[in-house]
Amino acid sequence: RPERSVGVSVDGAVKDVNAPVAVEVVDSESKETTAVVGGGVEDVYGEDSATEDHFITPWSVSVASGYSLLRDPHHNKGLAFTKKERDAHYLRGLLPPVVVNHDLQVKKMMHNIRQYEVPLQRYQAMMDLQERNERLFYKLLIENIEELLPIVYTPTVGEACQKYGTIFKNPQGLYISLKDKGKVLEILKNWPQKKIQVIVVTDGERILGLGDLGCQGMGIPVGKLSLYTALGGIRPSACLPITIDVGTNNEKMLDDEFYIGLRQRRASGKEYAELMNEFMSAVKQNYGEKVLIQFEDFANHNAFDLLEKYRTTHLVFNDDIQGTASVVLAGLISALKLVGGSLADHKFLFLGAGEAGTGIAELIALEISKQTNAPLEETRKKIWLVDSKGLIIRSRLDSLQHFKKPWAHDHEPVNKFLDAVKAIKPTVLIGSSGAGQTFTKEVVEAMSSFNEKPIILALSNPTSQSECTAEQAYTWSEGRTIFASGSPFAPVEYNGKVYVSGQSNNAYIFPGFGLGLIISGAIRVHDEMLLAASEALAEQVTQEHFDNGLIYPPFTNIRKISAHIAAKVAAKAYELGLASRLPQPENLVAYAESCMYSPKYRNYR
C-alpha cells in the first residue's frame, strides 16, 4: 500500500503542493516507483504559485492517502472526490457513495451556516470548515463575502477573541511567549510551511475597541490572514498568524480558568523590547528579506515605536495606522465627487488621537501636500484632533505623546467634543476613539447646520463601539450626511428614501496592498505606496455607486479591486526602486490576477 506524504527538495524547502509537480508514488512493500504528473489547474486567476521562485531541481511530492487524506484540510475534498480518485487513494468505503460537486458543497454549507442565529456559532462553523476543508472554506468565503465577512472578521471576531479560551479547539498559528526567549528561531522552524510570504502578528494589547485580551487576540491574525487569501489571493500556505504573549493586564482574563495565555501582568520596557527584537531578527533569518510582517492591534505606545524602529530594516506594515489611513483616504477622495472641491478645501476634525486617528490624519496631510505642493507642516493645519483631554492645541505640547505633537495647533482650550465641533466647524468628522455613541444628536445636528452635505465617518469597531449608527447619522442630519462606518450597518429608510451606507473596512486595502508588495518583491513599505493604494480604491467607485450615496465599491467584486490596488502598489515599488522581482511585468493588473490563489479543487491522479 503506497504511503504518500509531502516531499522535500534537495535543499530542504517544502514545495507547495498546489503548484504543478511530479508526483512520486512509492509502494512500501514492492518498492516499485511510478511517476505521474499532478497539479495545475485552469481557473479565472491562474496558477496560484506564480509568485514563487521556481527552482531547477525537479520536485517529488506525495500526498497522504486513505483516512489521513480525509483529515488533511489542505487536500481533503470531502464528497467531491471522484470515484476514480477514491479508488486511487484508498477512499472507497470511507465516504458515502454519492459524489458532490464543489458548487453544491458551497450551497449546502451556506444553508447550514444560515441555520445558526448567533453570529459566534456561525464563526465557529466557519473555523471548523477551515480546519476540515481549506478550499471549500475559501470558495465559500469568496463567493459569499458580503454575508460572511462580518462573521470571519469584525464584528464577530471581537466576541470570538473574548471567548477564545472557551471555544479553542486546534491551534491555528504560532504562540511565542516570554518563556520562549532565546528560542524564537527554533519555534519558527517548528511551523510546517517554510515558504512564508505574510505574517500577521499581535501582542493582544488593543484588540479592536475591546482592549487587552492577551493571548486570546490570536483570532485577529487568523481572521486577517483568511482575508489575505480570500480577498488578496495570497496562498494559505504562505500565511502565518503569530501571537506574542507577554502577559495581560486584563483581570477578567487572568481570573478565567479557561484563559490560554500566560497568567501574569503584561511585560514592558526592556523585557518586551528584547523579545520583539529577537522575534524580528528570527523572522528575517528564517524567511528572508521579502516576508511582509503586519503589526496588528498593538497598543499605541508600542505600535508607533515598532513601526518606526523596523520600517527601515524590514518589510513592515501596521494596519491600524497605515491600512486604516489608506482606506479612509480612499473614501474621502470618493466623497469629494459628492460634495465638490479638493481635499485642501476641507477642514477635518477627529475624535480619537491614537494609532488610527493620527495615521489617517498624516496620510490626508501627505495627499494634500502631494496635490498642492504645500509643505507638510502647512497641510497639517487643516486637521484637528480631539483626545480624552479635549482639543489638541499648542499649549498642551509638553504633555503630549510624541505622535500627537504634529497636530497641536494654536487655539484656545476646548474640553468638550461638541464645543470643539462648533469651534472648528469641520466639513469632515472622523471617529476613531473606540468609544461608542460619542457622535451625539447635538454633534450631528451641529455638523449639519454648517454643511450642506456633512461627511461623517464613524470608524470604531466592533458595532457596539461605533461613534453612532447609520440610522442615527441619517435621521439626525435629515438624510443629508455622507456616512461610512467601520462595522457594517443595514440600509436605513428615512422619509421614504433608502440610504445604503458604506463600510470603511481595512479589508479593502490590506489584501491588495500585501499582494502588490509580494508580486513586486518589495523590500520596504513607503508612504507613497499607501497613497497609490488609496487612489486605486477610489478609482473603483462608479457613478452608480455615487448615485446610491456610496463612497466605497461593494465587496462583491473585491478580488478584482485587490488586483488593481496590487498593480498600483507594485508600480510604485518599481518606480521607487524598492522592487526586487525583475523585470517589471508589462501588465501589472493581469500579472496580479495570475498570481492569485484559486480555491478550485485540484484533480488527484
PDB file of C-alpha atoms in Angstrom, residues 228-329:
ATOM      1  CA  TYR A 228      -5.391  37.979   2.732  1.00  0.00           C
ATOM      2  CA  THR A 229      -6.199  34.712   0.956  1.00  0.00           C
ATOM      3  CA  ALA A 230      -9.878  35.235   0.121  1.00  0.00           C
ATOM      4  CA  LEU A 231      -9.617  38.881  -0.950  1.00  0.00           C
ATOM      5  CA  GLY A 232      -5.974  39.257  -1.960  1.00  0.00           C
ATOM      6  CA  GLY A 233      -5.208  35.804  -3.308  1.00  0.00           C
ATOM      7  CA  ILE A 234      -2.206  35.061  -1.073  1.00  0.00           C
ATOM      8  CA  ARG A 235      -1.744  31.273  -0.802  1.00  0.00           C
ATOM      9  CA  PRO A 236      -2.920  29.917   2.579  1.00  0.00           C
ATOM     10  CA  SER A 237       0.344  28.003   2.929  1.00  0.00           C
ATOM     11  CA  ALA A 238       2.253  31.310   2.631  1.00  0.00           C
ATOM     12  CA  CYS A 239       0.387  32.895   5.577  1.00  0.00           C
ATOM     13  CA  LEU A 240       1.435  32.658   9.223  1.00  0.00           C
ATOM     14  CA  PRO A 241      -0.555  34.051  12.210  1.00  0.00           C
ATOM     15  CA  ILE A 242       1.524  34.747  15.328  1.00  0.00           C
ATOM     16  CA  THR A 243       0.688  35.921  18.842  1.00  0.00           C
ATOM     17  CA  ILE A 244       3.391  37.368  21.091  1.00  0.00           C
ATOM     18  CA  ASP A 245       2.283  36.596  24.653  1.00  0.00           C
ATOM     19  CA  VAL A 246       3.849  38.945  27.195  1.00  0.00           C
ATOM     20  CA  GLY A 247       1.007  38.609  29.704  1.00  0.00           C
ATOM     21  CA  THR A 248      -2.164  40.658  30.147  1.00  0.00           C
ATOM     22  CA  ASN A 249      -3.403  43.406  32.430  1.00  0.00           C
ATOM     23  CA  ASN A 250      -6.980  42.237  31.976  1.00  0.00           C
ATOM     24  CA  GLU A 251      -8.014  40.926  35.405  1.00  0.00           C
ATOM     25  CA  LYS A 252     -11.012  39.135  33.913  1.00  0.00           C
ATOM     26  CA  MET A 253      -8.679  37.112  31.682  1.00  0.00           C
ATOM     27  CA  LEU A 254      -6.248  36.362  34.492  1.00  0.00           C
ATOM     28  CA  ASP A 255      -9.099  35.057  36.644  1.00  0.00           C
ATOM     29  CA  ASP A 256     -10.672  32.992  33.844  1.00  0.00           C
ATOM     30  CA  GLU A 257      -9.915  29.298  34.317  1.00  0.00           C
ATOM     31  CA  PHE A 258     -10.158  28.793  30.537  1.00  0.00           C
ATOM     32  CA  TYR A 259      -7.681  31.557  29.633  1.00  0.00           C
ATOM     33  CA  ILE A 260      -4.990  30.118  27.309  1.00  0.00           C
ATOM     34  CA  GLY A 261      -2.140  32.605  27.864  1.00  0.00           C
ATOM     35  CA  LEU A 262       0.489  33.462  30.466  1.00  0.00           C
ATOM     36  CA  ARG A 263      -1.098  34.267  33.821  1.00  0.00           C
ATOM     37  CA  GLN A 264       0.957  37.335  34.655  1.00  0.00           C
ATOM     38  CA  ARG A 265       0.859  41.101  34.292  1.00  0.00           C
ATOM     39  CA  ARG A 266       1.936  42.435  30.919  1.00  0.00           C
ATOM     40  CA  ALA A 267       5.692  42.886  30.472  1.00  0.00           C
ATOM     41  CA  SER A 268       7.047  46.189  29.173  1.00  0.00           C
ATOM     42  CA  GLY A 269      10.257  48.144  28.710  1.00  0.00           C
ATOM     43  CA  LYS A 270      13.498  46.266  28.118  1.00  0.00           C
ATOM     44  CA  GLU A 271      11.986  42.799  28.590  1.00  0.00           C
ATOM     45  CA  TYR A 272       9.333  43.496  25.952  1.00  0.00           C
ATOM     46  CA  ALA A 273      11.750  45.161  23.523  1.00  0.00           C
ATOM     47  CA  GLU A 274      14.249  42.286  23.728  1.00  0.00           C
ATOM     48  CA  LEU A 275      11.603  39.666  22.899  1.00  0.00           C
ATOM     49  CA  MET A 276      10.300  41.715  19.953  1.00  0.00           C
ATOM     50  CA  ASN A 277      13.821  42.277  18.659  1.00  0.00           C
ATOM     51  CA  GLU A 278      14.580  38.569  18.850  1.00  0.00           C
ATOM     52  CA  PHE A 279      11.320  37.864  17.010  1.00  0.00           C
ATOM     53  CA  MET A 280      12.006  40.365  14.201  1.00  0.00           C
ATOM     54  CA  SER A 281      15.567  39.080  13.750  1.00  0.00           C
ATOM     55  CA  ALA A 282      14.423  35.452  13.721  1.00  0.00           C
ATOM     56  CA  VAL A 283      11.729  36.165  11.098  1.00  0.00           C
ATOM     57  CA  LYS A 284      14.263  37.769   8.778  1.00  0.00           C
ATOM     58  CA  GLN A 285      16.768  34.967   9.341  1.00  0.00           C
ATOM     59  CA  ASN A 286      14.208  32.223   8.739  1.00  0.00           C
ATOM     60  CA  TYR A 287      12.085  33.697   5.939  1.00  0.00           C
ATOM     61  CA  GLY A 288      14.295  36.300   4.306  1.00  0.00           C
ATOM     62  CA  GLU A 289      14.101  39.967   3.424  1.00  0.00           C
ATOM     63  CA  LYS A 290      10.808  39.911   1.496  1.00  0.00           C
ATOM     64  CA  VAL A 291       8.422  38.464   4.076  1.00  0.00           C
ATOM     65  CA  LEU A 292       5.725  41.005   4.966  1.00  0.00           C
ATOM     66  CA  ILE A 293       5.264  41.490   8.725  1.00  0.00           C
ATOM     67  CA  GLN A 294       1.947  43.124   9.579  1.00  0.00           C
ATOM     68  CA  PHE A 295       1.677  44.508  13.117  1.00  0.00           C
ATOM     69  CA  GLU A 296      -1.889  44.157  14.319  1.00  0.00           C
ATOM     70  CA  ASP A 297      -3.707  45.560  17.369  1.00  0.00           C
ATOM     71  CA  PHE A 298      -0.671  46.659  19.379  1.00  0.00           C
ATOM     72  CA  ALA A 299      -1.297  49.432  21.925  1.00  0.00           C
ATOM     73  CA  ASN A 300      -0.432  52.966  20.791  1.00  0.00           C
ATOM     74  CA  HIS A 301       2.882  53.282  22.641  1.00  0.00           C
ATOM     75  CA  ASN A 302       4.258  50.064  21.119  1.00  0.00           C
ATOM     76  CA  ALA A 303       2.620  50.364  17.680  1.00  0.00           C
ATOM     77  CA  PHE A 304       4.327  53.638  16.744  1.00  0.00           C
ATOM     78  CA  ASP A 305       7.665  52.625  18.243  1.00  0.00           C
ATOM     79  CA  LEU A 306       7.757  49.242  16.472  1.00  0.00           C
ATOM     80  CA  LEU A 307       6.812  50.729  13.108  1.00  0.00           C
ATOM     81  CA  GLU A 308       9.407  53.475  13.441  1.00  0.00           C
ATOM     82  CA  LYS A 309      12.122  51.092  14.625  1.00  0.00           C
ATOM     83  CA  TYR A 310      11.737  48.398  11.955  1.00  0.00           C
ATOM     84  CA  ARG A 311      10.428  50.213   8.871  1.00  0.00           C
ATOM     85  CA  THR A 312      13.995  50.813   7.602  1.00  0.00           C
ATOM     86  CA  THR A 313      15.235  47.245   8.179  1.00  0.00           C
ATOM     87  CA  HIS A 314      12.170  45.040   7.497  1.00  0.00           C
ATOM     88  CA  LEU A 315       9.130  44.912   5.215  1.00  0.00           C
ATOM     89  CA  VAL A 316       6.660  46.025   7.900  1.00  0.00           C
ATOM     90  CA  PHE A 317       3.119  47.387   7.796  1.00  0.00           C
ATOM     91  CA  ASN A 318       0.779  48.447  10.596  1.00  0.00           C
ATOM     92  CA  ASP A 319      -2.810  48.022   9.501  1.00  0.00           C
ATOM     93  CA  ASP A 320      -4.200  50.087  12.378  1.00  0.00           C
ATOM     94  CA  ILE A 321      -2.032  53.072  11.478  1.00  0.00           C
ATOM     95  CA  GLN A 322      -1.403  52.705   7.728  1.00  0.00           C
ATOM     96  CA  GLY A 323      -4.185  50.408   6.474  1.00  0.00           C
ATOM     97  CA  THR A 324      -6.948  52.365   8.211  1.00  0.00           C
ATOM     98  CA  ALA A 325      -5.457  55.617   6.906  1.00  0.00           C
ATOM     99  CA  SER A 326      -5.346  54.343   3.340  1.00  0.00           C
ATOM    100  CA  VAL A 327      -8.945  53.105   3.256  1.00  0.00           C
ATOM    101  CA  VAL A 328     -10.277  56.308   4.884  1.00  0.00           C
ATOM    102  CA  LEU A 329      -8.338  58.489   2.442  1.00  0.00           C
TER     103      LEU A 329
END
